[in-house]
Coordinates of C-alpha atoms in Angstrom, one line a residue:
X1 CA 15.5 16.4 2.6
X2 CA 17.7 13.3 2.5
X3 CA 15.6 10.7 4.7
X4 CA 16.5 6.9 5.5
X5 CA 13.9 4.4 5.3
X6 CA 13.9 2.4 8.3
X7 CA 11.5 -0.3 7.8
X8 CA 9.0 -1.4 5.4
X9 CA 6.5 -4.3 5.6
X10 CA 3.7 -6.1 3.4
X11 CA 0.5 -4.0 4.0
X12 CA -1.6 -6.4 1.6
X13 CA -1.2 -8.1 -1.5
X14 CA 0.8 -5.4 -3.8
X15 CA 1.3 -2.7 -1.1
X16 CA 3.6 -2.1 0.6
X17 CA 4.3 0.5 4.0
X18 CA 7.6 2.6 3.9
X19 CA 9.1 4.5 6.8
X20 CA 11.1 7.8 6.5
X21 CA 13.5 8.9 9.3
X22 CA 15.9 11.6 9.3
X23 CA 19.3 9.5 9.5
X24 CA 20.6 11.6 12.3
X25 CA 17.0 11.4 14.4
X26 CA 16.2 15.0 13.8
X27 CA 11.9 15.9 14.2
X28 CA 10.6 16.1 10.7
X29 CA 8.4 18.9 9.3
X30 CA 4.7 18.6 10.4
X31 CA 2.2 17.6 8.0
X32 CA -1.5 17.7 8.7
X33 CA -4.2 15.2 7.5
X34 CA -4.0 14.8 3.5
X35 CA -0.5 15.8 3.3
X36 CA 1.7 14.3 0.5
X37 CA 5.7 14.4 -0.2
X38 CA 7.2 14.4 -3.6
X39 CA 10.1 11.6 -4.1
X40 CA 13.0 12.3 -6.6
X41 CA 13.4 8.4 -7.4
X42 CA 17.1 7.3 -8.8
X43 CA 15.2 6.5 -12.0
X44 CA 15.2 10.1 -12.3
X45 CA 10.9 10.0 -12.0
X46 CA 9.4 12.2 -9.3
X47 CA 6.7 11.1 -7.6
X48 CA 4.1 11.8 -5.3
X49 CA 2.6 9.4 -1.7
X50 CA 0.0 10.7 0.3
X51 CA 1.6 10.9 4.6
X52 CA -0.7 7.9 6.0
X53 CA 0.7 7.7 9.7
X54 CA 0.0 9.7 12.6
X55 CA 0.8 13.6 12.1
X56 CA 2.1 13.5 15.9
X57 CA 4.4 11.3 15.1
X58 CA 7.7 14.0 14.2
X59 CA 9.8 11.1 13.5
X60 CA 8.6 9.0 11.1
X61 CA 6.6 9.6 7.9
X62 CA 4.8 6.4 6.3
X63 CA 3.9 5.8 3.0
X64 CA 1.9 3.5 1.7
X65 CA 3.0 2.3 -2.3
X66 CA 0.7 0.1 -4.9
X67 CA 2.9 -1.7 -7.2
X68 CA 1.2 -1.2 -11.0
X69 CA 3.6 -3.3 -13.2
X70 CA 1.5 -1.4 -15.7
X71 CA 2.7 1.8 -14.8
X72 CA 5.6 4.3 -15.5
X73 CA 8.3 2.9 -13.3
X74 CA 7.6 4.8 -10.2
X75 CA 6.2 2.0 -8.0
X76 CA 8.0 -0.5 -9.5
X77 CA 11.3 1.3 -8.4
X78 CA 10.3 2.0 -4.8
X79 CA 9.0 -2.0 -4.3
X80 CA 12.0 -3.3 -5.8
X81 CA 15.3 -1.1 -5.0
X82 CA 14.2 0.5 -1.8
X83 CA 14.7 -1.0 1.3
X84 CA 15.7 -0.8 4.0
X85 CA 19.0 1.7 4.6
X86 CA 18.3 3.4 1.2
X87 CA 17.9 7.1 0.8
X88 CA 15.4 9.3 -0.8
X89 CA 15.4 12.3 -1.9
X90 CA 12.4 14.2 -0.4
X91 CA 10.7 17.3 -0.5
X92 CA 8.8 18.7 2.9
X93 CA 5.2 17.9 2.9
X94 CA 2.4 19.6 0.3
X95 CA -1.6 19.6 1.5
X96 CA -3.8 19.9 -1.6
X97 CA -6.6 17.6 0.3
X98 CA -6.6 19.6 3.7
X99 CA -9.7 18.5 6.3
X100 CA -12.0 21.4 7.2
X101 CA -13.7 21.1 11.1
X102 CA -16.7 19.9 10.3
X103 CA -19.4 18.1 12.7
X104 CA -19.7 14.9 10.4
X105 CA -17.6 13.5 7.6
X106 CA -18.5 11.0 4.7
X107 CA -15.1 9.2 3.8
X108 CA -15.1 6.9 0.8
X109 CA -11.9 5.8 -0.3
X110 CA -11.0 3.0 -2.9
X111 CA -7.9 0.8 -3.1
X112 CA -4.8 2.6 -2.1
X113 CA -7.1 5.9 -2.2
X114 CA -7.3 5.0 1.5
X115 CA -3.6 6.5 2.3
X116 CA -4.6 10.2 2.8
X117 CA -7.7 9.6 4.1
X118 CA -6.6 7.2 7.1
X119 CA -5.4 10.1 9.0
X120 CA -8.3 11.9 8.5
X121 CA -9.9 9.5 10.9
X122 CA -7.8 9.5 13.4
X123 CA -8.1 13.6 13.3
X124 CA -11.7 12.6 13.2
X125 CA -12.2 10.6 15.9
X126 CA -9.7 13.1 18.3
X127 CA -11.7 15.7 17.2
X128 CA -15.3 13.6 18.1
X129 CA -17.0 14.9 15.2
X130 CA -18.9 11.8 14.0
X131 CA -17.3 10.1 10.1
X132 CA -18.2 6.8 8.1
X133 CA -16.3 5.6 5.8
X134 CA -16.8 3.4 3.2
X135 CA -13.7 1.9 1.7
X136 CA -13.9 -0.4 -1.2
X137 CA -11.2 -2.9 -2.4
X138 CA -11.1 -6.3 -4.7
X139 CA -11.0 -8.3 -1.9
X140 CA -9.7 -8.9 1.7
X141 CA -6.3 -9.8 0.0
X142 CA -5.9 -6.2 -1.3
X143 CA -7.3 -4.2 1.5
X144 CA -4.6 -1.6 3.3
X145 CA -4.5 -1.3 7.1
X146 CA -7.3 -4.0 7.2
X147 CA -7.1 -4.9 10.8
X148 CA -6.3 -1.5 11.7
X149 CA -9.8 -0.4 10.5
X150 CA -11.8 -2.8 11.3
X151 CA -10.5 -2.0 14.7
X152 CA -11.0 1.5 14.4
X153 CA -14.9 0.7 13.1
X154 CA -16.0 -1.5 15.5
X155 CA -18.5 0.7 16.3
X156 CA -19.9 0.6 12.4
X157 CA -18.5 4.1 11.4
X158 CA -16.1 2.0 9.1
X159 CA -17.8 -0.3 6.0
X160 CA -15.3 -2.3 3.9
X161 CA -17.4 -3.6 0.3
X162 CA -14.8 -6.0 -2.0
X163 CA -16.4 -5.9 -5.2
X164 CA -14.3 -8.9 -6.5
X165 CA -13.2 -6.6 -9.3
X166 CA -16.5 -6.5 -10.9
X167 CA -18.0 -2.9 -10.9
X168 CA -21.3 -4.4 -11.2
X169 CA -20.9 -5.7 -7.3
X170 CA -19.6 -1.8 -6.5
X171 CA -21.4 0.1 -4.2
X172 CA -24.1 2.1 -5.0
X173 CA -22.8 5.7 -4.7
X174 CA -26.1 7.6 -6.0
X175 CA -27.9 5.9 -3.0
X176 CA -24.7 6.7 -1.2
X177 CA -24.9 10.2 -1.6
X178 CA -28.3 10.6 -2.2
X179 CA -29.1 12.7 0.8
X180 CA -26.5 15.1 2.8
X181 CA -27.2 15.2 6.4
X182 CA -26.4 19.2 7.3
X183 CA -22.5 19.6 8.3
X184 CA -21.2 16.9 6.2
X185 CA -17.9 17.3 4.6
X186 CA -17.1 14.4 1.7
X187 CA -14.2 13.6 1.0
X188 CA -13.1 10.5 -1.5
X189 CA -10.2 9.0 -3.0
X190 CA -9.3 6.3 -5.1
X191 CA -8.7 4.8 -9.2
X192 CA -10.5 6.6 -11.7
X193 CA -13.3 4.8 -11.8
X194 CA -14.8 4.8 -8.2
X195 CA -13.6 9.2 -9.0
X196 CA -15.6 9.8 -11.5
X197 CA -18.9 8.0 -10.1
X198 CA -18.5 9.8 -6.7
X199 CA -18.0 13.2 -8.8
X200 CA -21.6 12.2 -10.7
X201 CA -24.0 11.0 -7.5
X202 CA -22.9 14.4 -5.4
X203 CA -23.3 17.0 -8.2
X204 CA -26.3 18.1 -5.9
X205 CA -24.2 18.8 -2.6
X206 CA -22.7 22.1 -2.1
X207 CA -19.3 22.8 -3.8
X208 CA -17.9 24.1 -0.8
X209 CA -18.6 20.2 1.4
X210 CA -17.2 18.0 -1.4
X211 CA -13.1 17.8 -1.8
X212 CA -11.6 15.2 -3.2
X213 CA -7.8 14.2 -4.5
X214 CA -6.8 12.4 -8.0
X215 CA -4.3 10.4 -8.0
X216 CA -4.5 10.0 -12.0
X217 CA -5.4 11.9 -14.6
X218 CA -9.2 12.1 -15.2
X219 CA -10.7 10.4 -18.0
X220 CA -10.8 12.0 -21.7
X221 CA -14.9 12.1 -21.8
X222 CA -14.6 14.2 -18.3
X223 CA -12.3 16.6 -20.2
X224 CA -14.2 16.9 -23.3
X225 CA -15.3 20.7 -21.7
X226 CA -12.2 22.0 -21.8
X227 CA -11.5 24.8 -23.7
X228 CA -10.0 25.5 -27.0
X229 CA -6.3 26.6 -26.9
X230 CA -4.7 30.6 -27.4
X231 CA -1.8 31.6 -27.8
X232 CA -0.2 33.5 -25.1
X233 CA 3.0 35.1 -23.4
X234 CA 4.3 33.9 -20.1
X235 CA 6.8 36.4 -18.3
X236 CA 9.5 35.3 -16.0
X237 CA 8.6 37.6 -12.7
X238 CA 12.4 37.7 -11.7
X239 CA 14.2 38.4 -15.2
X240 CA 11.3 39.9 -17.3
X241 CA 11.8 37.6 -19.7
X242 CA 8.7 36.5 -21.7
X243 CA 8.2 33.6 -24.1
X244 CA 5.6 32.8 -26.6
X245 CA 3.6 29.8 -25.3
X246 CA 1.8 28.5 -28.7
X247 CA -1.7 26.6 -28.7
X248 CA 0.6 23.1 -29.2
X249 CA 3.0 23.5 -26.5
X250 CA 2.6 24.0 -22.7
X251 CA 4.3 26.6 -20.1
X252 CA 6.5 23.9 -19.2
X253 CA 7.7 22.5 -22.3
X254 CA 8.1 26.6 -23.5
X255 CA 10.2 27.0 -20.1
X256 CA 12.2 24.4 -20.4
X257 CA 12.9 25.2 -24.1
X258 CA 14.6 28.3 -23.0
X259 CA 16.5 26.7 -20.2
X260 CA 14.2 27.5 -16.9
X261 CA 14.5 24.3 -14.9
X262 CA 10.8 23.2 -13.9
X263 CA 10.2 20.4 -11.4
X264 CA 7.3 18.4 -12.6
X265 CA 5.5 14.5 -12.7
X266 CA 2.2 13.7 -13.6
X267 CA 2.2 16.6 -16.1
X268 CA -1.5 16.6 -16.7
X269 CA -2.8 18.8 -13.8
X270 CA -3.5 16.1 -10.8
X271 CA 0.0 15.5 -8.8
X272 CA 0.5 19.6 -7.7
X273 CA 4.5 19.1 -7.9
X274 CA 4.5 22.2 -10.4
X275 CA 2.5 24.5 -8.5
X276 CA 4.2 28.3 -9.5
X277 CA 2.9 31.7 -7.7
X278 CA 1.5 33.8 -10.5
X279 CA 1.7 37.7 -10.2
X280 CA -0.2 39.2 -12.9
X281 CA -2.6 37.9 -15.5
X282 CA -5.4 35.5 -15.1
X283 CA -4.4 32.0 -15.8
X284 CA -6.9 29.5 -17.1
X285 CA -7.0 26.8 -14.7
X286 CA -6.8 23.0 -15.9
X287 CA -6.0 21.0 -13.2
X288 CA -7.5 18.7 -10.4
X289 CA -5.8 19.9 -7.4
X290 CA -6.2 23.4 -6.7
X291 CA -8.8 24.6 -4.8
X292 CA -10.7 28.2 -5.0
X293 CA -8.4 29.9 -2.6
X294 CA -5.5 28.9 -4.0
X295 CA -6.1 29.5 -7.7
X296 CA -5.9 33.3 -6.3
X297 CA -2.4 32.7 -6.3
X298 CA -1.2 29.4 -7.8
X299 CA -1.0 28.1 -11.1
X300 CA -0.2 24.6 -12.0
X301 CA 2.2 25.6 -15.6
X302 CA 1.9 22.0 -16.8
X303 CA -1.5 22.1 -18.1
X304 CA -2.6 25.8 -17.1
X305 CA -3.6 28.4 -19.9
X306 CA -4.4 32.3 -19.9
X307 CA -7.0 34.3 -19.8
X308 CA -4.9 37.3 -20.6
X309 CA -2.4 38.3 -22.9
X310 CA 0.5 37.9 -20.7
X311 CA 0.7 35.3 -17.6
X312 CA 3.5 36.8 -15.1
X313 CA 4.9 33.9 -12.7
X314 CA 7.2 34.5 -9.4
X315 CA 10.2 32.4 -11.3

C-alpha cells in the first residue's frame, strides 16, 4: 500500500508517533493486537513497527519509532525525512505476537517494547479479563504514552519502574515471575536485555502461557545451542528448480544467487518479513518469531536449515 502520513508528534525524548492514512480516505486493512507492518524506506531498508493505536480505528495506523543513531539507518530515516505529506511504501499488517483470551495477563514491556503491547490493553480491558503491566524505561523523559497509561492504570494494574539506565535498579523479574496465578498469559517485549532475563525467571511456566516478540536479534551466548550446519537442497515449488544451499551460505543469499527476488530485513530470524510456505521437507527452525502452529507451514529462509535432504518452498 501507498499510505500518507498525516501527523506525527514527540511521544518522549527520542520517539516519535507516526500516522498512516490512505491518501484517498479509504478504511485500511484490520490488524489485531500485536500486529506489525513492514516499511520499504527510500534508503532502500525495510523495516518493521509494531500497529500501537486502536485496531477499531480503520483509518489510521500509528506507529511508534525509537531513533538509535547507533543503528542501521532505519530510524534515522523515518525521524529525519518523514513528515508530514510523505509516502510510504507499506505492506498490510503481519501478527507474529497475536493475544490468546485469557482470564488474566502479565504484560511487561521495556522501552519502546511497549508499542505492540499497548493495544493489548485496551483489548484487555474491553475484554474485562484482569492484566498488569509492568513497563520499564530510563526515566520519565523516555517513557512512551506516559500519560496515557498512567491514566489507563489508575486503578494499579499499570507499574512504570525507571531504572536510570542502571540494570542494577531493574526490576526483579525472578520475583516477578516467581509464581503464575492459573490463566495467566505473559507476554513481554523490549531491548535485549530486559528479553533475555524475562526468558530466564519464566522457564518454569508453561510453554503454551509465555509469548513474547524480539525486536533484535538474540544475544550470541543464547545461540550457543544451535546446531551445527548441513548441506542441503532447497527446491523452488513453482519451477522445480533446486539449488545447493552449502553449510556457509543461507537460503537467501543461495536464492538470490540464482536471481529469485527475496524480500527480507533483519536477516537473523526475529523481524518475520521473509516468512516462505514450505511444502515438503522438514526445515530446521532458527528463528524468534514463529510459533508451534505456524512452523507446520512456515519457514523463515533467512536463517532456517533442513532436516531433510531437500526443503520444497511455495516460490
Amino acid at each position: 500500500m501507498k499510505l500518507r502520513i498525516d501527523d506525527v508528534r514527540i511521544l518522549a525524548d527520542g520517539i516519535k508517533a507516526f500516522r498512516l492514512v490512505d491518501p484517498g480516505g479509504a478504511e485500511l486493512p484490520e490488524f489485531s493486537p500485536g500486529a506489525h507492518v513492514d516499511l520499504r524506506l527510500g534508503n532502500g531498508l525495510i523495516r518493521q513497527y509494531s500497529l500501537c493505536g486502536d485496531p477499531a480505528d480503520r483509518h489510521g495506523y500509528m506507529l511508534g519509532v525509537l531513533r538509535e543513531a547507533a543503528g542501521d539507518g532505519g530510524s534515522t530515516y523515518i525521524h529525519d525525512e518523514l513528515g508530514v505529506g510523505a509516502m510510504v511504501e507499506t505492506s498490510t499488517p503481519r501478527n507474529n505476537f497475536k493475544l490468546v483470551a485469557a482470564p488474566r495477563y502479565l504484560f511487561v514491556a521495556g522501552g519502546i517494547g511497549i508499542t505492540p503491547i499497548l493495544p493489548m490493553l485496551r483489548a484487555a480491558r474491553r475484554s474485562g479479563a484482569d492484566f498488569r503491566l509492568f513497563y520499564c524505561t530510563r526515566s520519565p523523559e523516555r517513557t512512551a504514552f506516559r500519560e496515557e497509561l498512567l491514566a489507563e492504570g489508575g486503578d494499579g494494574s499499570v507499574v512504570i519502574h525507571h531504572d536510570g539506565g542502571d540494570p542494577a535498579r531493574g526490576l526483579d523479574f525472578a520475583a516477578l515471575l516467581a509464581v503464575r496465578e492459573p490463566g495467566t498469559q505473559l507476554y513481554y517485549c523490549g531491548p535485549p536485555g530486559l528479553m533475555t532475563a524475562i526468558a530466564a525467571a519464566c522457564r518454569h511456566w508453561p510453554a503454551d502461557a509465555v509469548h513474547c516478540e524480539h525486536f533484535s536479534a538474540r544475544p550470541k551466548e543464547a545461540r550457543a545451542e544451535t546446531p551445527q550446519n548441513q548441506a542441503f537442497r532447497v527446491r523452488i515449488a513453482g519451477s522445480g528448480a533446486e539449488y545447493e544451499v552449502p553449510v556457509d551460505q543461507t537460503i537467501v543469499n543461495v536464492l538470490r544467487r540464482n536471481g529469485v527476488t527475496v524480500d527480507t530485513s533483519c536477516e537473523d530470524g526475529y523481524c518475520g518479513t521473509c516468512m516462505t510456505r514450505y511444502t515438503a521437507g522438514e526445515p530446521e527452525h532458527r528463528d524468534t518469531v514463529l510459533d508451534a502452529e505456524s512452523r507446520r507451514s512456515y519457514v523463515l529462509i533467512c536463517c532456517a536449515r533442513s532436516k531433510t535432504p531437500v526443503l520444497e518452498l511455495d516460490i
